[in-house]
XYZ file of C-alpha atoms in Angstrom:
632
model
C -39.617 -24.567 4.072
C -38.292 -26.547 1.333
C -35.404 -25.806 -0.420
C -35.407 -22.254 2.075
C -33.327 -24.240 4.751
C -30.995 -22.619 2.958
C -32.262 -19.168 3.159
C -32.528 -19.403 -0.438
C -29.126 -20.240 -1.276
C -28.558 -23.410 -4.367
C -26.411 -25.915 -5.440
C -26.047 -24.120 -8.494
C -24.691 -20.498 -6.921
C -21.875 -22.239 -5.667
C -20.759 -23.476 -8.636
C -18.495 -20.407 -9.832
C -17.806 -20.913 -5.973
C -16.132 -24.292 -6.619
C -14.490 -23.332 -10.555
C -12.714 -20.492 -8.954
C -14.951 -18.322 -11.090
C -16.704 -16.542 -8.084
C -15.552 -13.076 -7.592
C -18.319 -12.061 -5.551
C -18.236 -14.796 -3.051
C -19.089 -12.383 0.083
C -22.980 -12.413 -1.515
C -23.127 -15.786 -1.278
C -21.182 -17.291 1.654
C -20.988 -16.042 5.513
C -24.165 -13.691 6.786
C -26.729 -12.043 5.357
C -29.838 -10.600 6.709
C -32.693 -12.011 4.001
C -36.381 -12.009 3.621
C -37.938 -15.046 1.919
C -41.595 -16.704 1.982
C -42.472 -18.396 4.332
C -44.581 -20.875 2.920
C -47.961 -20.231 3.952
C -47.762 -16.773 1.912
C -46.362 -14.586 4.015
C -42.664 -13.622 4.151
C -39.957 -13.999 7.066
C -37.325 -12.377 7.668
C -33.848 -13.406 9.401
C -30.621 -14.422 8.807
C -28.807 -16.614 6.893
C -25.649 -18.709 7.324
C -23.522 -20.365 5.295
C -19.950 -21.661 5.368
C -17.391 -24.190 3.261
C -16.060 -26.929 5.258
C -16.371 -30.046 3.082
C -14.417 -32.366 5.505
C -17.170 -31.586 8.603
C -19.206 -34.536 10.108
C -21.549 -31.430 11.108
C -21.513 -27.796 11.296
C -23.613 -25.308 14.360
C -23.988 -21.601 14.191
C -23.911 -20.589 18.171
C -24.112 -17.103 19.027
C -25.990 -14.587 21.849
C -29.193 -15.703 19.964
C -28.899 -19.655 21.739
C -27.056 -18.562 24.331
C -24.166 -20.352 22.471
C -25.216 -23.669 22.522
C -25.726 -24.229 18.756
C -28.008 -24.772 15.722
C -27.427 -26.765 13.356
C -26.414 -26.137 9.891
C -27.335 -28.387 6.605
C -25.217 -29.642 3.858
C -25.980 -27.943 0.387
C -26.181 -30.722 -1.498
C -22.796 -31.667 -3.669
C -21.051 -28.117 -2.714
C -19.353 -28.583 0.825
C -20.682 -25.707 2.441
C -23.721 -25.679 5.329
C -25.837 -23.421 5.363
C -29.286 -22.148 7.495
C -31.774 -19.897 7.899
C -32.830 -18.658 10.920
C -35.928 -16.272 11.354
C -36.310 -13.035 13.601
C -32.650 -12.537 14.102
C -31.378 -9.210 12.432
C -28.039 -6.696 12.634
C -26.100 -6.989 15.492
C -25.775 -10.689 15.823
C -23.048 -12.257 17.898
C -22.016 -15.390 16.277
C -19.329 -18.230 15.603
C -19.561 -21.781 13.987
C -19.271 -24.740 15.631
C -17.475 -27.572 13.578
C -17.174 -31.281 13.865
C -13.958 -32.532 12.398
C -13.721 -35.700 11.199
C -12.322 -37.218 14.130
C -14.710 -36.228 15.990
C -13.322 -33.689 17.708
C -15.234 -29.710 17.779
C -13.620 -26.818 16.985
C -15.075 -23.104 17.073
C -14.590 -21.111 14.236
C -14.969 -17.298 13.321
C -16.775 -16.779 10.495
C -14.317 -16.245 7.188
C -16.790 -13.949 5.328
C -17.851 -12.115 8.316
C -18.016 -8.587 7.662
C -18.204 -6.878 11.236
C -16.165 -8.356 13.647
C -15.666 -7.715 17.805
C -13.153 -5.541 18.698
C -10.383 -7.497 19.782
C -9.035 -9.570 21.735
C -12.805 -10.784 21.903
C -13.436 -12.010 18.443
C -17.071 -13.186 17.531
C -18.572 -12.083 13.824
C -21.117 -9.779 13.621
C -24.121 -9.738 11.571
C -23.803 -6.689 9.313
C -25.618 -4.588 6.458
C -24.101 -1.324 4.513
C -26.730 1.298 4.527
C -24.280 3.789 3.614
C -25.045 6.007 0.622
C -21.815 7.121 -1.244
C -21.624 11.038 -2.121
C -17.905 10.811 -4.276
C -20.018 10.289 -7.655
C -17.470 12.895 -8.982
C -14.037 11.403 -7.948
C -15.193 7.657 -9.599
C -16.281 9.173 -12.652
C -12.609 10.894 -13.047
C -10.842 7.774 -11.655
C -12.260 6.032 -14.323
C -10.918 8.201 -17.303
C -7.669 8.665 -15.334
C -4.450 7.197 -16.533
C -1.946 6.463 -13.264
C 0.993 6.150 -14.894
C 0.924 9.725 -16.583
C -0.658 11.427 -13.293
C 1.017 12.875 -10.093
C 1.461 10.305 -7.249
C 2.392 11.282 -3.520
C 1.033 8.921 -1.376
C 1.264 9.474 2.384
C 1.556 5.430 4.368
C 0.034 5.644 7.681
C -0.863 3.026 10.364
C -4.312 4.190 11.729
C -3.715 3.687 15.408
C -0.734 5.362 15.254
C -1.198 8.364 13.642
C -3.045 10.071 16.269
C -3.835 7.479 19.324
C -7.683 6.653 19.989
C -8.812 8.285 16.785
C -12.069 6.644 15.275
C -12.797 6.430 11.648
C -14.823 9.410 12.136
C -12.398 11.755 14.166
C -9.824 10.545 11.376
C -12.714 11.920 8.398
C -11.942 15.299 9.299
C -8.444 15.517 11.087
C -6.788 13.306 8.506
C -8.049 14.490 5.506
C -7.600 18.284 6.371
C -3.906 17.594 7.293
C -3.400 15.296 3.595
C -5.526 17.939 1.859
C -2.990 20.450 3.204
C 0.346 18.575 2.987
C -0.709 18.402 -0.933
C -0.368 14.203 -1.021
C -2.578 12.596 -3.740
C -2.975 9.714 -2.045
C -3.167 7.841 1.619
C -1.944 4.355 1.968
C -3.452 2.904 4.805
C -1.788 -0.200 6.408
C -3.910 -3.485 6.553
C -7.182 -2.457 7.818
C -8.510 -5.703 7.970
C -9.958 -7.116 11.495
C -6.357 -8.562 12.952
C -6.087 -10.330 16.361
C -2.544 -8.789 17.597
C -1.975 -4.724 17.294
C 1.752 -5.236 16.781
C 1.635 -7.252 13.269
C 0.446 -4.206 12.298
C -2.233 -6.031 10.417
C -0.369 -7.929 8.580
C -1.608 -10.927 10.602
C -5.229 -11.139 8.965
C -7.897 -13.209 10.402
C -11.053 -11.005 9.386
C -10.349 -10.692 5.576
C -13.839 -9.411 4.695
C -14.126 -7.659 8.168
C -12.801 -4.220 8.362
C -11.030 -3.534 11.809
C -13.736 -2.669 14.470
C -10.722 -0.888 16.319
C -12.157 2.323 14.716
C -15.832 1.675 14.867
C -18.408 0.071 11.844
C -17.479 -0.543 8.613
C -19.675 2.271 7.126
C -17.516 4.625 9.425
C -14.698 3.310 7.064
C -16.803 4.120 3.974
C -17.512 7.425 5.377
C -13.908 8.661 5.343
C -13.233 7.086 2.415
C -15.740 9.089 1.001
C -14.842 11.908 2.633
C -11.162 11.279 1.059
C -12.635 10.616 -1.629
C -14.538 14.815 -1.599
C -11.502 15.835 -0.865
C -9.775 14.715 -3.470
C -7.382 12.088 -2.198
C -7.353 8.579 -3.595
C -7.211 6.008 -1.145
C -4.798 2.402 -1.298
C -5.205 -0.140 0.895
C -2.322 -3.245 1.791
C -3.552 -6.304 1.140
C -2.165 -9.341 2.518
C -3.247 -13.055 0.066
C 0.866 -14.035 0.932
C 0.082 -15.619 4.154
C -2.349 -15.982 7.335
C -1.867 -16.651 11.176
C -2.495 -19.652 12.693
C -5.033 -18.858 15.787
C -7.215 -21.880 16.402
C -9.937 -20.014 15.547
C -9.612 -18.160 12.294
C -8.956 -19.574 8.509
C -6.149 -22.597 9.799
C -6.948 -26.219 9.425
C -10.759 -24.885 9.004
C -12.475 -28.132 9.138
C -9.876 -30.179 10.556
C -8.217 -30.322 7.532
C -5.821 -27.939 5.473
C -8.509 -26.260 3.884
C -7.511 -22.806 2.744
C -3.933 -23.106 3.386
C -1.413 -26.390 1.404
C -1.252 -29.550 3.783
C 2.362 -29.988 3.295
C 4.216 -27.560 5.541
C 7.208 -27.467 2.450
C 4.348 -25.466 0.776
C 1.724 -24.488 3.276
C 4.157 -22.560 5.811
C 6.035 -19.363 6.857
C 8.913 -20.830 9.292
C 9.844 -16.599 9.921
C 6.904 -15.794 10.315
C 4.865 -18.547 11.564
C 1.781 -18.594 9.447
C 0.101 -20.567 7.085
C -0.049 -20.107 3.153
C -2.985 -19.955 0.835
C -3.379 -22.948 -1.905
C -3.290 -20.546 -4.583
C -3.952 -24.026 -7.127
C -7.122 -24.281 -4.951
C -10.556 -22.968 -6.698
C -12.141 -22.290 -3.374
C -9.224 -20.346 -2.525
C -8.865 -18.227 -5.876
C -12.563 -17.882 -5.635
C -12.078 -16.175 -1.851
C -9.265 -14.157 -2.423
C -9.988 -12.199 -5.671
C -13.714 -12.048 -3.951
C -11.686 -10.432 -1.266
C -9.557 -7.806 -3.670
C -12.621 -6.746 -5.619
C -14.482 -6.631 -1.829
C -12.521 -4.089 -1.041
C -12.750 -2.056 -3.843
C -16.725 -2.771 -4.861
C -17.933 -2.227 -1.257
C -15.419 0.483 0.151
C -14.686 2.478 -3.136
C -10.856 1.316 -2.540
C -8.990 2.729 -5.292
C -5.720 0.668 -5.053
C -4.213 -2.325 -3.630
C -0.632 -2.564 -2.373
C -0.081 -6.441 -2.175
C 2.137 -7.099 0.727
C 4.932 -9.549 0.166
C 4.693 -10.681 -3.274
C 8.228 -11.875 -3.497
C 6.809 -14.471 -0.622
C 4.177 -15.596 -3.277
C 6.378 -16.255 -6.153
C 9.055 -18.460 -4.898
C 8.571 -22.260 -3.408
C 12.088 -21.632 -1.880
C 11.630 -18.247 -0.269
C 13.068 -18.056 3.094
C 13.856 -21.754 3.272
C 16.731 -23.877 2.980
C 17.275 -26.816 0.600
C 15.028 -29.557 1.200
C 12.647 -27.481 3.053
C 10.621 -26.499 -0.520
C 8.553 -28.571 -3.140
C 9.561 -27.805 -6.800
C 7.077 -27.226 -9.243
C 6.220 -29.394 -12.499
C 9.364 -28.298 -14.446
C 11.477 -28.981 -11.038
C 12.010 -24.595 -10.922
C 11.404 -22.570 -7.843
C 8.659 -20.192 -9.144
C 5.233 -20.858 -7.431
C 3.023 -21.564 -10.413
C -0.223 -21.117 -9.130
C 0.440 -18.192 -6.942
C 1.522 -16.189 -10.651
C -1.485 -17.716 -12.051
C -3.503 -16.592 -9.212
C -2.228 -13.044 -9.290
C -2.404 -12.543 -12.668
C -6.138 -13.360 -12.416
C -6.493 -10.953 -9.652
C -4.730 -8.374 -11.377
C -6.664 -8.989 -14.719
C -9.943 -9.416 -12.993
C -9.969 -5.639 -10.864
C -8.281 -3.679 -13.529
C -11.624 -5.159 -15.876
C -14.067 -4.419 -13.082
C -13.323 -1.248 -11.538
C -11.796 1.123 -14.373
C -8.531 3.409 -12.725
C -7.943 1.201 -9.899
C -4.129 0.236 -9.171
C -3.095 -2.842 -8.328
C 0.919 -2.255 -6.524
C 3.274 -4.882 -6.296
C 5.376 -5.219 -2.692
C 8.238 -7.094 -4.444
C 11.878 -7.010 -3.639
C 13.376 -9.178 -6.012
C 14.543 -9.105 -10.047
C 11.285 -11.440 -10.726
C 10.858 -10.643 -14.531
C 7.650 -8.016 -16.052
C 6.322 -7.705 -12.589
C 4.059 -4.890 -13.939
C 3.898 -5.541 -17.816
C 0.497 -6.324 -18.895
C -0.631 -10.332 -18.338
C -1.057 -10.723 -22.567
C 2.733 -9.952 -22.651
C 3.778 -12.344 -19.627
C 3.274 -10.169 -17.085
C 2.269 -10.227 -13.702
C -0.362 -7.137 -14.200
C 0.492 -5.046 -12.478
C -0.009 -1.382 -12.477
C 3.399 -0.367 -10.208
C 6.448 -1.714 -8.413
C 7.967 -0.619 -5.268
C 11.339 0.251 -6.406
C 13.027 -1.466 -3.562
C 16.707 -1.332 -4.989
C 16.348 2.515 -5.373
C 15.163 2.739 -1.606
C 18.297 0.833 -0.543
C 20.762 2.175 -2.441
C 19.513 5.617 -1.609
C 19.397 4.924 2.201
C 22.495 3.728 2.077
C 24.113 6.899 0.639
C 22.454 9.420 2.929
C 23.430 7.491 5.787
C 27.369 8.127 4.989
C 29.188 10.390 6.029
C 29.416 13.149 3.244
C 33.337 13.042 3.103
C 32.980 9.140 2.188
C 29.986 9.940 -0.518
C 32.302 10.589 -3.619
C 33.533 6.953 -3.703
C 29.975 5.446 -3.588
C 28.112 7.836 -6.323
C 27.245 4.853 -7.861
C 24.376 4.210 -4.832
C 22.280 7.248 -6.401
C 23.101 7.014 -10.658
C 22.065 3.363 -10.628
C 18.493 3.393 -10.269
C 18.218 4.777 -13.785
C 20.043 1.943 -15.580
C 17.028 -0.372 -14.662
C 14.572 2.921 -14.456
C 12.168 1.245 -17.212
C 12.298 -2.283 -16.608
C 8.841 -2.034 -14.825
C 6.846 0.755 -13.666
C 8.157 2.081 -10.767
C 6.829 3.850 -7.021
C 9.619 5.073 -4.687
C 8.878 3.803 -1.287
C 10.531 5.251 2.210
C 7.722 3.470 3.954
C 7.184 1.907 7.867
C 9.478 -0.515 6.480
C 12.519 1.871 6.794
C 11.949 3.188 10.105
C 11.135 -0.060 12.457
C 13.071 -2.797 14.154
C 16.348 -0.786 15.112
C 16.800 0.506 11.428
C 16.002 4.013 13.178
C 14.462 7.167 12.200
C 14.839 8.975 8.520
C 16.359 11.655 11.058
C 18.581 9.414 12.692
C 20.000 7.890 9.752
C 22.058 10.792 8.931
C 25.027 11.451 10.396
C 26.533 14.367 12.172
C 24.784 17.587 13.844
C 21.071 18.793 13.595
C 21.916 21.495 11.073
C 23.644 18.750 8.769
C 20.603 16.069 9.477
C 17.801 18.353 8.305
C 19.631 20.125 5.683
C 20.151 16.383 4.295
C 16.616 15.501 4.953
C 15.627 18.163 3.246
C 18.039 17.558 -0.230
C 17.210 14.050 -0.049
C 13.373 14.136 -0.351
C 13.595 16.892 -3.469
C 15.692 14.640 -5.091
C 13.380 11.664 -4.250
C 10.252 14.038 -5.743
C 12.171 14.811 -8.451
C 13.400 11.443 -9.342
C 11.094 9.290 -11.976
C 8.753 7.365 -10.140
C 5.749 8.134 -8.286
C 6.735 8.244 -4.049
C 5.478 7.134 -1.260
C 6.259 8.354 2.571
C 5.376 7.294 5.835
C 4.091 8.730 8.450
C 5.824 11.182 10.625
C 9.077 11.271 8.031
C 7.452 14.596 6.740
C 8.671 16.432 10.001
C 10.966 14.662 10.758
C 9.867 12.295 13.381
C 13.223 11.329 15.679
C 11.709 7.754 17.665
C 11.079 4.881 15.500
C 7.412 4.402 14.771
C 5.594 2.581 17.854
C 1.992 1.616 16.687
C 1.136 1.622 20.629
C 1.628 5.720 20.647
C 0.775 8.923 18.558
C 2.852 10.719 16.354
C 5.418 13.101 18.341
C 3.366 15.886 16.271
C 4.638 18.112 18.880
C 7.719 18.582 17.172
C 6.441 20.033 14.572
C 6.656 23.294 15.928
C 10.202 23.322 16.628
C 13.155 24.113 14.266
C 14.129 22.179 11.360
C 10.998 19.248 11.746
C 8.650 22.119 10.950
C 10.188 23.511 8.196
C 10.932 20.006 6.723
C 7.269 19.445 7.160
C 6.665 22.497 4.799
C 8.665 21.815 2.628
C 6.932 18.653 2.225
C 3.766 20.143 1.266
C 5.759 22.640 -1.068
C 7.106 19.466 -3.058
C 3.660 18.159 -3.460
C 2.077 21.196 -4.642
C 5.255 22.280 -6.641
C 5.552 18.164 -8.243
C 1.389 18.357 -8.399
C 2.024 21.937 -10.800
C 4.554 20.373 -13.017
C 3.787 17.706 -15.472
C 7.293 17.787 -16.588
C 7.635 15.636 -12.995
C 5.600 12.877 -13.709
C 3.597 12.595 -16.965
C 6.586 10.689 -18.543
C 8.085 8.813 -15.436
C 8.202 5.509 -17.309
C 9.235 7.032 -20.830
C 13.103 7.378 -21.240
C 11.992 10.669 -23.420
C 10.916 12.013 -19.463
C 14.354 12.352 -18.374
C 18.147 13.285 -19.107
C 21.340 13.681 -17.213
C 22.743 16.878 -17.233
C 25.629 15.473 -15.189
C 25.182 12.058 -13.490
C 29.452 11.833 -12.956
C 30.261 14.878 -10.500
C 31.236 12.242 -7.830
C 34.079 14.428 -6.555
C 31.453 17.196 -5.806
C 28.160 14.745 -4.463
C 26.142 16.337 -7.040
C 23.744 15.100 -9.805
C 21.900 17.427 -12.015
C 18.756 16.341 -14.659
C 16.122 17.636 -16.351
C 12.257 16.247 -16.713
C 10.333 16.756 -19.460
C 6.955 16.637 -20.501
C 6.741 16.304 -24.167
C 4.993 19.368 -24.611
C 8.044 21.625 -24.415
C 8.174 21.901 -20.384
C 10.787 21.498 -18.473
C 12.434 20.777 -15.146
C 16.154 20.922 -14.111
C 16.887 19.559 -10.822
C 20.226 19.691 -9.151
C 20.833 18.152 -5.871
C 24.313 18.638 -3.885
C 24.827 16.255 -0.859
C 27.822 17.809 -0.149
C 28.517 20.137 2.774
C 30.228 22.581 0.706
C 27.780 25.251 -1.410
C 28.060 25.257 -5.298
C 28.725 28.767 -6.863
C 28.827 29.137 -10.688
C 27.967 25.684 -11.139
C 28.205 25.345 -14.635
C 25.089 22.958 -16.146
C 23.452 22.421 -19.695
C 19.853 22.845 -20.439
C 17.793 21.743 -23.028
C 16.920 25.660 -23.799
C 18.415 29.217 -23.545
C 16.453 32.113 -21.477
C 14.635 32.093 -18.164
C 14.467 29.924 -15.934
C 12.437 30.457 -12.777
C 13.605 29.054 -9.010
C 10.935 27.077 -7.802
C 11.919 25.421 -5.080
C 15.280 26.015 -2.854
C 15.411 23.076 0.064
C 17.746 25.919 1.590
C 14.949 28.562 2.000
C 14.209 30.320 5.389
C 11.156 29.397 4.999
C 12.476 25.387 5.363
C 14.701 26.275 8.317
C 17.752 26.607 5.936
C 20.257 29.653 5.609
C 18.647 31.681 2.946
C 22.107 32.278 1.790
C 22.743 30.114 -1.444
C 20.039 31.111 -4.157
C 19.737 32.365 -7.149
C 17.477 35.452 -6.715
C 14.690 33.203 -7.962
C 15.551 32.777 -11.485
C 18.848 32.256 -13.904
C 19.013 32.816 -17.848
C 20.998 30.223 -20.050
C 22.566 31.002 -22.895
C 22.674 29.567 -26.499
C 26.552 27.943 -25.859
C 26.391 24.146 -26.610
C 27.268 22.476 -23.412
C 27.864 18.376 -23.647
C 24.771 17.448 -25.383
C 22.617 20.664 -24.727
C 22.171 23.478 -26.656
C 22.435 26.279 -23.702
C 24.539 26.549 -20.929
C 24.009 28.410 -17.337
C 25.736 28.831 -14.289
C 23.909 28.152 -10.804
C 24.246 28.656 -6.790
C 22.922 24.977 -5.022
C 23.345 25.534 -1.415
C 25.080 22.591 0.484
C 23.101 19.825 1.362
C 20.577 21.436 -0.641
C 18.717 21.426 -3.795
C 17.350 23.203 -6.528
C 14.489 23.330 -9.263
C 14.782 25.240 -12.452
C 11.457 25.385 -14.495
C 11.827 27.003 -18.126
C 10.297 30.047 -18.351
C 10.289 32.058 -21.343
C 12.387 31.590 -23.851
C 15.218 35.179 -24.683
């Protein structure tokens, strides 16, 4: 068959492969089902194979086809990767590769570009083709005109499995996006949802990186409530993990025998905590693969975001490690050089190719202009998690109130580094895992106090700049930690206090969702001013957002236990303003009994800096929103 050995694959399409240039590598490398001549003018159609492992003495593809015994694969010339063609086999193939190391030794190898995996713990690659036909025409079209930054963003973070126990992608296309459609959330952040050997990493152990988890069922199950997501309009963001990979004999570690994908040195190439290998971010092959991987995800499953796990890992040669256990780069610094060169490319590279995707940045450290633009010195990209808000915040709810006064600080600040990067306020699995305990649990004293607290907390989270982000289960209230091996207590629900956190919940969304004075200017200082950010002695902090087009928002949040009558505030105007939202509302499972009557007029007396003063009611451990109404 001539050159068609290779089931029609060159030299020369694996040179963007090899120059790092390739950001479409999963047409190229790993399966595909192709027709091609056959020579004697007819066609034939099969499958064809093809893998990088330059250090190999040979390379077999075994699977249910040759009863696992192996056929054998041939070099491309000059390109390090084998490749075959073998006729009459279709969808549905089992397979693995077979590879001899230079030693001599064999070693059996999943398929890095597989796209359809077994469902573990068996692990063979699948041959797979998308026949799905996407129906969420509309939703890309706006995506692409939309601008993040000035739009409404309440994601909802949820771990598959756990959300409701032995759900399939297709169960989850109508239970899940009925429930997000009706909690008002704009967007879902699923966990890693790439194929991943051991439940409890969560998927944060990937082995499958092109191979979405079979756990659920096909991959165009995945696309299907994606797209249903997608008709419902609900963006969806994905975790992505490039910081690190496990070591299983038979995924992506020492590939060929040799430190392929990952750095040979262990200084550079490993995760002591965690036990896994690095990526050679300075490798082509390996920039090639992973910003293949990012745009895979977004291309082929209409992903509109990436969350990229662990980023702090990435940038620093000395993370987690003591001296002497670390390389230094060029200049003799700690900063991983190629990792910010490789995520700047990935950053660059998506935001080019798929207009109104965002690109989030798991990173807990000061690292400087994680999300200004790459021409500037950037990073790229489009958010932060605002980790130092989530601490200091969790860390103030978690005191008791009579001890809050003397660590005010904890809440006011978040604002003094509030535009230093683009910011998303996370409470995500993160917060409630490993003994850290429940949202619930975290506060102190009786139920009344816990969900009263709950309930002031999260209004002043919506309320605070910064798009948010919640796991699962915190919207009711959820008491166990989460446990990816069992549902959701959803149960609960229906009981005092978790259900009426849970509507209040959707009443933030749709109230935030109504307001552009709550978002369109989260990372413009002209989006936000203190009306009192120094009542220590009372556990209260008041603001107002603004939209630049004359709306407005006052928000005033008491953590104390005590209720505030005649407050006295400032506001940026004098006449009505309307009540929308009271976190003390019967409706919420609070008393009903500190309100005020669902609106308040201010009056043209100067107070600090503002030209009207008024006098409120915030219930204890409760909250408030004012929205300007008419003017006297």
């Amino acid at each position: 068959m001539g050159h068609d050995q290779f089931g029609g694959l060159t030299g020369r399409d694996l040179e963007g492969f090899h120059n790092g240039g390739d950001t479409e590598l999963w047409r190229r490398l790993g399966s595909h089902v192709v027709t091609l001549p056959d020579g004697a003018g007819g066609q034939a159609t099969g499958v064809r194979f093809a893998v990088w492992a330059p250090n190999a003495r040979s390379v077999q593809v075994i699977g249910d086809f040759n009863w696992w015994t192996g056929d054998a694969l041939q070099l491309v010339p000059g390109s390090g990767v084998w490749a075959t063609f073998i006729e009459g086999l279709g969808e549905g193939t089992l397979y693995k590769f077979r590879i001899e190391t230079a030693d001599g030794s064999w070693v059996e190898k999943v398929d890095p570009m597989a796209r359809f995996s077994e469902q573990a713990p068996a692990n063979a690659s699948i041959v797979y083709e998308s026949r799905y036909v996407w129906s969420d025409d509309e939703w890309m079209q706006a995506r692409a005109a939309s601008a993040a930054h000035a739009e409404p963003m309440s994601v909802y973070e949820l771990h598959l499995g756990g959300w409701r126990r032995g759900k399939s992608y297709l169960d989850l296309a109508e239970e899940l996006v009925s429930y997000v459609k009706w909690q008002g959330y704009t967007h879902v952040e699923f966990m890693p949802l790439a194929e991943h050997p051991f439940e409890p990493s969560w998927g944060y152990q990937v082995t499958g990186y092109f191979s979405p988890t079979s756990r659920f069922g096909k991959p165009d199950d995945l696309r299907y409530l994606i797209d249903r997501l997608h008709q419902a309009g609900i963006g969806v963001i994905m975790d992505w993990v490039p910081g690190h990979f496990p070591k299983d004999e038979w995924a992506l570690g020492r590939f060929d025998g040799t430190a392929l994908y990952e750095h040979a040195d262990p200084r550079q190439g490993e995760h002591m905590d965690w036990g896994t290998y690095i990526f050679n971010y300075g490798r082509n092959e390996v920039k090639s693969f992973l910003v293949s991987n990012a745009l895979y995800w977004a291309k082929e499953f209409h992903i509109d975001g990436l969350r990229v796990d662990a980023v702090a890992s990435m940038l620093y040669l000395d993370y987690s490690r003591e001296e002497g256990q670390w390389v230094p780069n060029e200049f003799g610094g700690r900063e991983n050089l190629d990792a910010i060169d490789f995520l700047r490319y990935v950053n660059t590279h998506l935001y080019e190719r798929e207009p109104g995707i965002i690109m989030i940045a798991e990173e807990s450290t000061s690292f400087p202009g994680v999300t200004k633009p790459v021409h500037a010195g950037g990073l790229g990209f489009g958010f932060k998690w605002n980790m130092g808000w989530m601490n200091d915040s969790l860390r103030y709810v978690q005191l008791d109130p009579v001890y809050r006064q003397y660590e005010h600080n904890l809440l006011t600040f978040a604002m003094v580094y509030q535009y230093s990067e683009n910011f998303l306020l996370p409470i995500s699995h993160d917060e409630v895992v490993h003994g850290k305990g429940s949202m619930v649990n975290k506060v102190p004293q009786d139920d009344w106090r816990k969900f009263a607290t709950l309930r002031a907390f999260y209004s002043y989270m919506w309320s605070f700049p910064g798009k948010q982000l919640v796991f699962m289960g915190c919207e009711f209230g959820q008491r166990p930690e989460f446990n990816e091996s069992i549902s959701l207590e959803w149960w609960v629900s229906e009981l005092w206090g978790h259900g009426g956190l849970q509507r209040l919940f959707r009443d933030l969304n749709l109230t935030y969702r109504a307001n552009p004075a709550l978002y369109a200017l989260d990372n413009d200082p002209s989006g936000f001013s203190w009306i009192n950010a120094d009542d220590a002695a009372r556990n209260t902090l008041a603001w107002v957002r603004h939209d630049g087009q004359g709306n407005h928002v006052a928000c005033i949040t008491n953590f104390s236990p005590e209720p505030l009558t005649d407050y006295e505030i400032g506001l940026p105007t004098p006449g009505d303003w309307e009540e929308i939202l009271n976190t003390d509302a019967p409706i919420y499972d609070g008393s009903g009994e500190f309100g005020n009557l669902g609106r308040i007029v201010a009056d043209d007396r100067p107070w600090s800096h503002f030209p009207a003063t008024a006098r409120v009611t915030v219930p204890p451990l409760g909250s408030i929103w004012l929205r300007y109404s008419t003017a006297p």
